[in-house]
XYZ file of C-alpha atoms in Angstrom:
466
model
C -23.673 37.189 101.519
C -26.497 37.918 103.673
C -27.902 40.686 100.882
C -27.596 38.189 98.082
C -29.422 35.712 99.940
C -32.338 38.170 100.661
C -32.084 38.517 97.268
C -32.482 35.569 96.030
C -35.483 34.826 98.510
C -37.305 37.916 97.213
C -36.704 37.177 93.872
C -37.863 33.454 93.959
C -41.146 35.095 95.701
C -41.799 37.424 93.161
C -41.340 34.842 90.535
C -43.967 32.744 92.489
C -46.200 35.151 92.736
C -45.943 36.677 89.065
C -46.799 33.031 88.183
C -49.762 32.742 90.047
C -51.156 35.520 89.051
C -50.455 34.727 85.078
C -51.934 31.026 85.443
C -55.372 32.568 87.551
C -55.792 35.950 84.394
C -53.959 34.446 81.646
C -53.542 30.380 82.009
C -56.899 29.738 82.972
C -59.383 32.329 80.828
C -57.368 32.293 77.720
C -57.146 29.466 74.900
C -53.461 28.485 74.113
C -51.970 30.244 70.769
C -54.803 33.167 71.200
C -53.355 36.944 70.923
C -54.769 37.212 74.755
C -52.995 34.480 76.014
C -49.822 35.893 73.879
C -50.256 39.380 75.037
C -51.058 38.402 78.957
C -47.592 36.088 78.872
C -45.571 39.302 77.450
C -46.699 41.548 80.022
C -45.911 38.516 82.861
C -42.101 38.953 81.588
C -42.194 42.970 81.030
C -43.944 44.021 84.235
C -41.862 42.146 86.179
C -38.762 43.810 84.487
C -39.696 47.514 84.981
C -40.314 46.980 88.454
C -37.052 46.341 89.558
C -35.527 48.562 86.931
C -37.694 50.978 89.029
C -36.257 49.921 92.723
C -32.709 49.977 91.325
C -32.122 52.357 89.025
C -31.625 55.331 91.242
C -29.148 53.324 93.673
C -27.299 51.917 90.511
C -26.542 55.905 89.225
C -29.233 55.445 86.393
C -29.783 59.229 84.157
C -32.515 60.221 86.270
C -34.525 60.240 83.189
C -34.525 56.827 82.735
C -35.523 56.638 86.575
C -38.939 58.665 85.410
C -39.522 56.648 82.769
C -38.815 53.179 84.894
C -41.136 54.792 87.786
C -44.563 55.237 87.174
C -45.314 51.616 85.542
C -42.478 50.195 87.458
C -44.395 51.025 90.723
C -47.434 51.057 89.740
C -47.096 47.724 88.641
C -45.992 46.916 92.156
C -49.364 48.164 93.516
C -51.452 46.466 91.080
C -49.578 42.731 91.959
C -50.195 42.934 95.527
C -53.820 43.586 94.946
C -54.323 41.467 92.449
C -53.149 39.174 94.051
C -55.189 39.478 97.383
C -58.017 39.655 95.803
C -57.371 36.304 93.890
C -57.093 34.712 96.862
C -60.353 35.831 97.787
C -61.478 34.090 94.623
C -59.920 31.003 95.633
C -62.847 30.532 98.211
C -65.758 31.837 96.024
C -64.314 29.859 93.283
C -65.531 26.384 94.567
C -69.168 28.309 95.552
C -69.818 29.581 91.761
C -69.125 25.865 90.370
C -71.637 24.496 93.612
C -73.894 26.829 92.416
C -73.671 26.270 89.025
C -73.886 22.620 89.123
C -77.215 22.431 91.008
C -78.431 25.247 88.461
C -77.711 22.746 85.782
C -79.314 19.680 87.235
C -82.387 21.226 87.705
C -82.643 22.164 84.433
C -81.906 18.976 83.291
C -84.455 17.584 86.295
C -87.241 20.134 84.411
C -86.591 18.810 80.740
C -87.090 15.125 81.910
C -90.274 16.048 83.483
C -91.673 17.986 80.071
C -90.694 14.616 77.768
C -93.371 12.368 79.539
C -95.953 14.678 80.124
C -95.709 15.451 76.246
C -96.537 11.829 75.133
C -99.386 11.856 77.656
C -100.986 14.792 75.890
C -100.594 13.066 72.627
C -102.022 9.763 73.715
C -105.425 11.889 74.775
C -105.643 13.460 72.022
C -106.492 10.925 69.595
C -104.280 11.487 66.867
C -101.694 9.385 65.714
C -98.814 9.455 63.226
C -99.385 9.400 59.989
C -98.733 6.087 58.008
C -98.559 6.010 54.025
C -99.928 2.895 52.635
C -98.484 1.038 49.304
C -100.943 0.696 46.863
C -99.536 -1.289 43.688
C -99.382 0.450 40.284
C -102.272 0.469 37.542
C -106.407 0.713 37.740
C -108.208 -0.559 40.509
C -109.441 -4.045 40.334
C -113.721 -3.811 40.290
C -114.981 -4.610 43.834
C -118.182 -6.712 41.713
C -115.519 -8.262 38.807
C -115.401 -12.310 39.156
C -113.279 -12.511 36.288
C -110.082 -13.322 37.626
C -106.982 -10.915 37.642
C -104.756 -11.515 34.458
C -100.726 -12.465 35.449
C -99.749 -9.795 33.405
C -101.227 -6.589 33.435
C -101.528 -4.808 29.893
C -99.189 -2.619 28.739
C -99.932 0.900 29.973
C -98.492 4.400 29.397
C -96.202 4.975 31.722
C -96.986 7.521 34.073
C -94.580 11.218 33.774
C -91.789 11.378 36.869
C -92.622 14.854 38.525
C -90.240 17.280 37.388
C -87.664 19.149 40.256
C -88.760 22.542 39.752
C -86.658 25.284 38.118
C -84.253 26.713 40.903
C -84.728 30.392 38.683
C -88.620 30.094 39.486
C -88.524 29.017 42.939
C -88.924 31.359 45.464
C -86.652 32.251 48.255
C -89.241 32.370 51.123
C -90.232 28.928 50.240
C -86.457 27.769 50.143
C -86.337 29.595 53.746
C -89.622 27.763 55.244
C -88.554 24.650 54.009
C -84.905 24.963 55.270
C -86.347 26.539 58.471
C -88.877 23.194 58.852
C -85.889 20.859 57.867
C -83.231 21.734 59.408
C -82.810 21.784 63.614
C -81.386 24.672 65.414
C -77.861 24.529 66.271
C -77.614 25.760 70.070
C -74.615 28.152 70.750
C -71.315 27.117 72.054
C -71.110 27.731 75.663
C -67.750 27.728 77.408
C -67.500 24.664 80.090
C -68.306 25.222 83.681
C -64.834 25.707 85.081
C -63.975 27.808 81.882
C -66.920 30.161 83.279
C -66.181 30.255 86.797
C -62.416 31.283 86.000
C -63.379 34.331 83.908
C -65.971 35.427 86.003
C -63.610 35.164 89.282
C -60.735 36.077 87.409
C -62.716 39.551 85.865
C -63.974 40.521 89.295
C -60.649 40.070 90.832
C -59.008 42.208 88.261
C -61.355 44.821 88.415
C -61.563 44.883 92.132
C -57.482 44.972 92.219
C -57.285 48.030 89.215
C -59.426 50.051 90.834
C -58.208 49.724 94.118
C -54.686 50.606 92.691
C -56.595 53.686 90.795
C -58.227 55.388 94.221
C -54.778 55.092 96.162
C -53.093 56.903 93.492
C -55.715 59.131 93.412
C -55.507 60.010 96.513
C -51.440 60.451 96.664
C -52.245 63.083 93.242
C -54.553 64.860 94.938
C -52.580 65.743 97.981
C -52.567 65.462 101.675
C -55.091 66.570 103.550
C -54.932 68.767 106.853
C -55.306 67.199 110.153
C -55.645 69.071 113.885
C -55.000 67.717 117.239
C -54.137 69.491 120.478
C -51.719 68.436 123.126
C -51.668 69.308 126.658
C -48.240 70.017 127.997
C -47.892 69.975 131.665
C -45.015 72.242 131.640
C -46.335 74.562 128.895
C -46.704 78.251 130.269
C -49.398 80.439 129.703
C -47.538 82.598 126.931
C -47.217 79.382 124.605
C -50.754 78.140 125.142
C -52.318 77.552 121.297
C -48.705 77.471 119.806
C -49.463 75.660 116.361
C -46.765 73.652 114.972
C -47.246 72.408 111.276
C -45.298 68.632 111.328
C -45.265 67.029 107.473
C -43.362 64.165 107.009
C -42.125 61.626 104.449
C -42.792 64.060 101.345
C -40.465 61.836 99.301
C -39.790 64.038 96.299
C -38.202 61.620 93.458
C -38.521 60.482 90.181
C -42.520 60.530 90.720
C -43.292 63.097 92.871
C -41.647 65.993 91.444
C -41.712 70.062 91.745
C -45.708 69.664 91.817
C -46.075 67.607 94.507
C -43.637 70.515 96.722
C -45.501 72.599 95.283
C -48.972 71.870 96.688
C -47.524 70.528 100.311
C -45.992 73.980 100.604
C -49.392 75.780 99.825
C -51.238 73.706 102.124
C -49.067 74.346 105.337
C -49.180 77.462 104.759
C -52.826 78.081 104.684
C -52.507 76.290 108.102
C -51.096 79.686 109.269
C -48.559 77.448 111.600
C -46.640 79.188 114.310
C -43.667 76.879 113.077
C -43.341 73.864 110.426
C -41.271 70.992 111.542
C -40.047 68.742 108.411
C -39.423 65.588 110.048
C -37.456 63.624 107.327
C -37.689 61.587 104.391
C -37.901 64.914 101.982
C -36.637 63.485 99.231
C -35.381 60.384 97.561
C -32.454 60.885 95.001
C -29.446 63.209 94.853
C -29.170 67.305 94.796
C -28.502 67.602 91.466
C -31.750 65.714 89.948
C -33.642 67.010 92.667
C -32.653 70.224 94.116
C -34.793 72.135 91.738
C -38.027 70.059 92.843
C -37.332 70.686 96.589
C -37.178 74.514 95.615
C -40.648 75.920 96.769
C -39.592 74.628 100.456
C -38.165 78.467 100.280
C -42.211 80.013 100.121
C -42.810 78.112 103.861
C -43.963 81.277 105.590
C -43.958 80.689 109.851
C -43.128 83.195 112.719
C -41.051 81.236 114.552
C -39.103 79.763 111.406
C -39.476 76.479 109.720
C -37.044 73.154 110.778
C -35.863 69.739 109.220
C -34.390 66.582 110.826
C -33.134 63.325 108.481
C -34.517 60.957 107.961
C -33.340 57.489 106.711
C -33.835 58.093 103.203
C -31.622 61.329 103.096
C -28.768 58.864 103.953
C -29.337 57.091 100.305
C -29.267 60.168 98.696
C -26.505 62.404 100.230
C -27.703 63.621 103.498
C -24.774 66.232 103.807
C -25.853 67.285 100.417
C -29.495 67.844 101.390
C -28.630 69.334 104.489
C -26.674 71.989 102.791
C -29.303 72.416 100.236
C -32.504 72.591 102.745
C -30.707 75.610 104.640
C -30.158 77.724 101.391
C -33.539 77.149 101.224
C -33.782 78.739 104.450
C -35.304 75.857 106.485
C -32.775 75.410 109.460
C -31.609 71.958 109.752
C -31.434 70.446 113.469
C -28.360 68.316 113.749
C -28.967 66.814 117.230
C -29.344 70.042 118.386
C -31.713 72.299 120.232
C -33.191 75.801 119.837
C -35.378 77.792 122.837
C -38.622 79.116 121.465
C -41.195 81.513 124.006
C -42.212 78.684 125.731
C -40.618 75.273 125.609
C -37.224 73.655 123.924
C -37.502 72.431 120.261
C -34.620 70.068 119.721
C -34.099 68.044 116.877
C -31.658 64.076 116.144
C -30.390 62.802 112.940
C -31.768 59.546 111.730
C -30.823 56.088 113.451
C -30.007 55.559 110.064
C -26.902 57.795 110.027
C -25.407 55.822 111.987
C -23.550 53.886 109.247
C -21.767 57.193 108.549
C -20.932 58.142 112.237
C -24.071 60.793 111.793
C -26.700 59.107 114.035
C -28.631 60.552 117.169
C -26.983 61.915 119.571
C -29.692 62.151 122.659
C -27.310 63.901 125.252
C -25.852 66.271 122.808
C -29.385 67.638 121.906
C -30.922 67.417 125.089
C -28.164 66.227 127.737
C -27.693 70.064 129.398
C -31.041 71.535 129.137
C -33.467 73.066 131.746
C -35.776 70.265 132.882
C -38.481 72.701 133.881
C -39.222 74.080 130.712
C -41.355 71.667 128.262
C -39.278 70.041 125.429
C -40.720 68.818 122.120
C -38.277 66.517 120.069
C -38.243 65.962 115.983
C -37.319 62.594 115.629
C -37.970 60.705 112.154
C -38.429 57.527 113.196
C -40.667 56.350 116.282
C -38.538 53.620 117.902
C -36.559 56.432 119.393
C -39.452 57.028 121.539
C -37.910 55.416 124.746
C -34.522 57.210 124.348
C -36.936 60.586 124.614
C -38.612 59.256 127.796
C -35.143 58.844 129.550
C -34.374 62.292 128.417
C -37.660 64.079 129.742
C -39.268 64.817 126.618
C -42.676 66.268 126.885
C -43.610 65.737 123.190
C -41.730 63.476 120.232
C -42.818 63.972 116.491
C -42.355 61.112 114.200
C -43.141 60.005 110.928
C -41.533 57.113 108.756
C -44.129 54.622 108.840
C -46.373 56.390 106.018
C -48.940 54.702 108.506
C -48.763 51.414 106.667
C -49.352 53.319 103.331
C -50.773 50.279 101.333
C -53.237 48.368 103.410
C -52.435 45.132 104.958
C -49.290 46.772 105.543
C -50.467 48.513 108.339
C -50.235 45.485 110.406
C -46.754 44.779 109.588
C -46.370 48.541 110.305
C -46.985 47.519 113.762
C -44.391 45.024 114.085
C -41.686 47.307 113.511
C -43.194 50.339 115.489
C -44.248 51.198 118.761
C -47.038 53.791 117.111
C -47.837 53.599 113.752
C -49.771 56.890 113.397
C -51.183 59.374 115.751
C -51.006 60.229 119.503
C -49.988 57.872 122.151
C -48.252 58.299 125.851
C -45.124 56.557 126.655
C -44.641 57.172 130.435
C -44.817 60.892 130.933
C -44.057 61.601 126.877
C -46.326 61.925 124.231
C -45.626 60.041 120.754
C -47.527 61.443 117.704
C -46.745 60.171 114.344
C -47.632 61.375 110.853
C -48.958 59.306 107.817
C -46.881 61.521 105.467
C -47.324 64.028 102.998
C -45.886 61.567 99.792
C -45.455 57.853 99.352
C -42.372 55.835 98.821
C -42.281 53.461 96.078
C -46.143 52.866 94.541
C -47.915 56.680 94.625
C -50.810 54.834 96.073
C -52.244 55.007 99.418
C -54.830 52.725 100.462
C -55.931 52.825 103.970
C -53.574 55.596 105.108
C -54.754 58.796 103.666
C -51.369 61.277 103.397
C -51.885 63.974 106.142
C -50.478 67.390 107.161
C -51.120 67.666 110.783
C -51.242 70.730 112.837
C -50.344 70.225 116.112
C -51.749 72.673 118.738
C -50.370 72.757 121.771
C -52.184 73.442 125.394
C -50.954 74.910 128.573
C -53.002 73.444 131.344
C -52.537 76.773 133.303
C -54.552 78.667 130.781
């Protein structure tokens, strides 16, 4: 019940917003019946469509081919709404500006014409010359200026005079019929679209093109990879030996119907140039089942690090078969960490499932991975998501690496990042434990990143007896 009613909710805002967004690009630029208009209301209806044929079609069992195909303008789509959308409500306050603007633009030309007219006649009135009158002068000679006799009633019979003939339209010549046309007839000014016609393509443009290409450097920036990021940590408990230990921590790598074999592909290559001491997969690998995406997670085999390579959940594995992936990441030869814990040289590395297993009886198990170890020695925990942060404080962790919250991923969303996390991305203290978190190496939904740059972080760590 409660499902259906969320819903319905986010439905009926979608709908709102779709419409919005149609009235502001289509409604108000476009003239009714025009292919525009026509083509902008299609898209309204189709967009709309593919999107959540995008979010569903993987939980629904869709052929994962149709979930490609339903993907990239699904999501994309997604992107470009939000966007659009913010930056239309940016026009809503320039809006009334541009049609201030205009107006007083307008009445001072108007203002400047009125002065021209009088100053016009002035000039005329100086200049001595007036229009020209034609005076009637009555047919037949001239009466004599010396004559007394007096002027006959009727005139004598005359000849009457020729009528002037038209001339031939074959003889006359087209410049003349141009000059005379040209001195006859006015000039008809241009149509010009009314003021708030104007204003609403010229805000409506801008916000478009502000919106696209915002969607167009986030997804550039998800297609061109994650970039590698370094920070040291100081361990109180650290010895000597371990001092410089690099760990390589990726998160949220979401392979799926967008980011595919590639996208492994590259993360894999860039750790490794990292030279880590260890990589530490902390959840969110993939988003779909083994069997569409098992070959795509395949190049996880080439990670190449000393001490080994290790993966916890995270809450998107329990979608998608998280026993499944489990199996499949350690043929790959990355060792899962079931809330468990391994010794390395210097300090513990333990590992818990995902809060989110806990629908399936799977979820963290704090005592089991960390209940009966040596307090002494320094522990670092791999835990996907960051609210678990105060369960590692109880349990003396030294060091707890996160990712999940793709540090907002599509800016605003940063901020409601926040409300749902105690750290959103990188290193903050918790009592005597250390919290970093990771942007991510992918992106769910949208491939775009805006704000929140996807990051591979190498995390060194520092003894203070060194």
């Amino acid at each position: 019940m409660i499902f259906a009613l969320v819903a319905l909710v986010v439905l009926a805002l979608l709908a709102t917003v779709h419409r919005y967004v149609w009235r502001r690009l289509v409604g108000d630029t476009t003239a009714p019946g025009s292919t525009l208009r026509k083509a902008g209301t299609v898209a309204a209806f189709v967009l709309p469509l593919l999107s959540v044929g995008a979010m569903t079609s993987g939980r629904i069992g869709a052929p994962f081919w149709l979930q490609q195909v339903l993907a990239w303008p699904g999501f994309l789509w997604l992107a470009a709404l939000m966007y659009l959308t913010l930056a239309l409500l940016v026009g809503e306050f320039v809006r009334p500006v541009l049609r201030r603007v205009l107006a007083r633009r307008d009445a001072a030309a108007a203002d400047r014409t009125t002065a021209v007219l009088p100053s016009e006649a002035v000039a005329t009135a100086t200049s001595g010359t007036h229009p020209r009158t034609e005076e009637l002068v009555p047919a037949g000679p001239a009466p004599s200026a010396t004559s007394a006799d007096p002027i006959p009633e009727t005139a004598p019979p005359t000849e009457p005079e020729a009528e002037p003939t038209a001339p031939d339209p074959a003889t006359a010549t087209a410049p003349a019929t141009a000059d005379a046309t040209t001195a006859d007839a006015p000039a008809t000014p241009l149509a010009r679209p009314s003021r708030r016609l104007f204003v609403s393509r010229v805000v409506g443009g801008a916000a478009a093109a502000a919106g696209l290409a915002t969607v167009g450097y986030g997804t550039a920036n998800v297609l061109s990879g994650p970039t590698v990021k370094r920070v040291t940590v100081p361990l109180a408990k650290l010895p000597r030996a371990a001092h410089g230990f690099r760990i390589a921590v990726v998160s949220d790598i979401h392979i799926g119907p967008i980011l595919g074999r590639a996208h492994t592909r590259r993360i894999v290559d860039t750790i490794n140039s990292t030279l880590p001491d260890l990589v530490a997969v902390v959840g969110d690998l993939v988003d779909g089942s083994v069997a569409d995406l098992g070959s795509a997670a395949e190049p996880l085999a080439g990670l190449r690090a000393p001490h080994g390579s290790f993966f916890v959940t995270g809450n998107h594995e329990y979608f998608s078969g998280a026993e499944q992936w489990v199996n499949h990441v350690r043929e790959l030869g990355l060792i899962p960490l079931e809330n468990a814990r391994v010794e390395m040289g210097g300090f513990d590395l333990a590992g818990v499932n995902d809060i989110a297993g806990e629908t399936e009886g799977q979820g963290p198990d704090f005592a089991r991975a960390l209940g009966d170890r040596d307090r002494a020695r320094a522990a670092v925990l791999l835990a996907h998501q960051p609210v678990v942060i105060h369960d590692a404080v109880r349990h003396g962790v030294d060091l707890q690496l996160s990712g999940h919250t793709h540090g907002g991923q599509l800016w605003p969303g940063n901020y409601l990042a926040e409300l749902a996390n105690p750290t959103v991305a990188g290193l903050e203290r918790y009592g005597d434990t250390q919290l970093f978190v990771s942007r991510g190496a992918g992106a769910w939904g949208p491939p775009v990143r805006v704000g929140a740059p996807a990051d591979i972080t190498v995390v060194e760590l520092a003894s203070r007896q060194a």
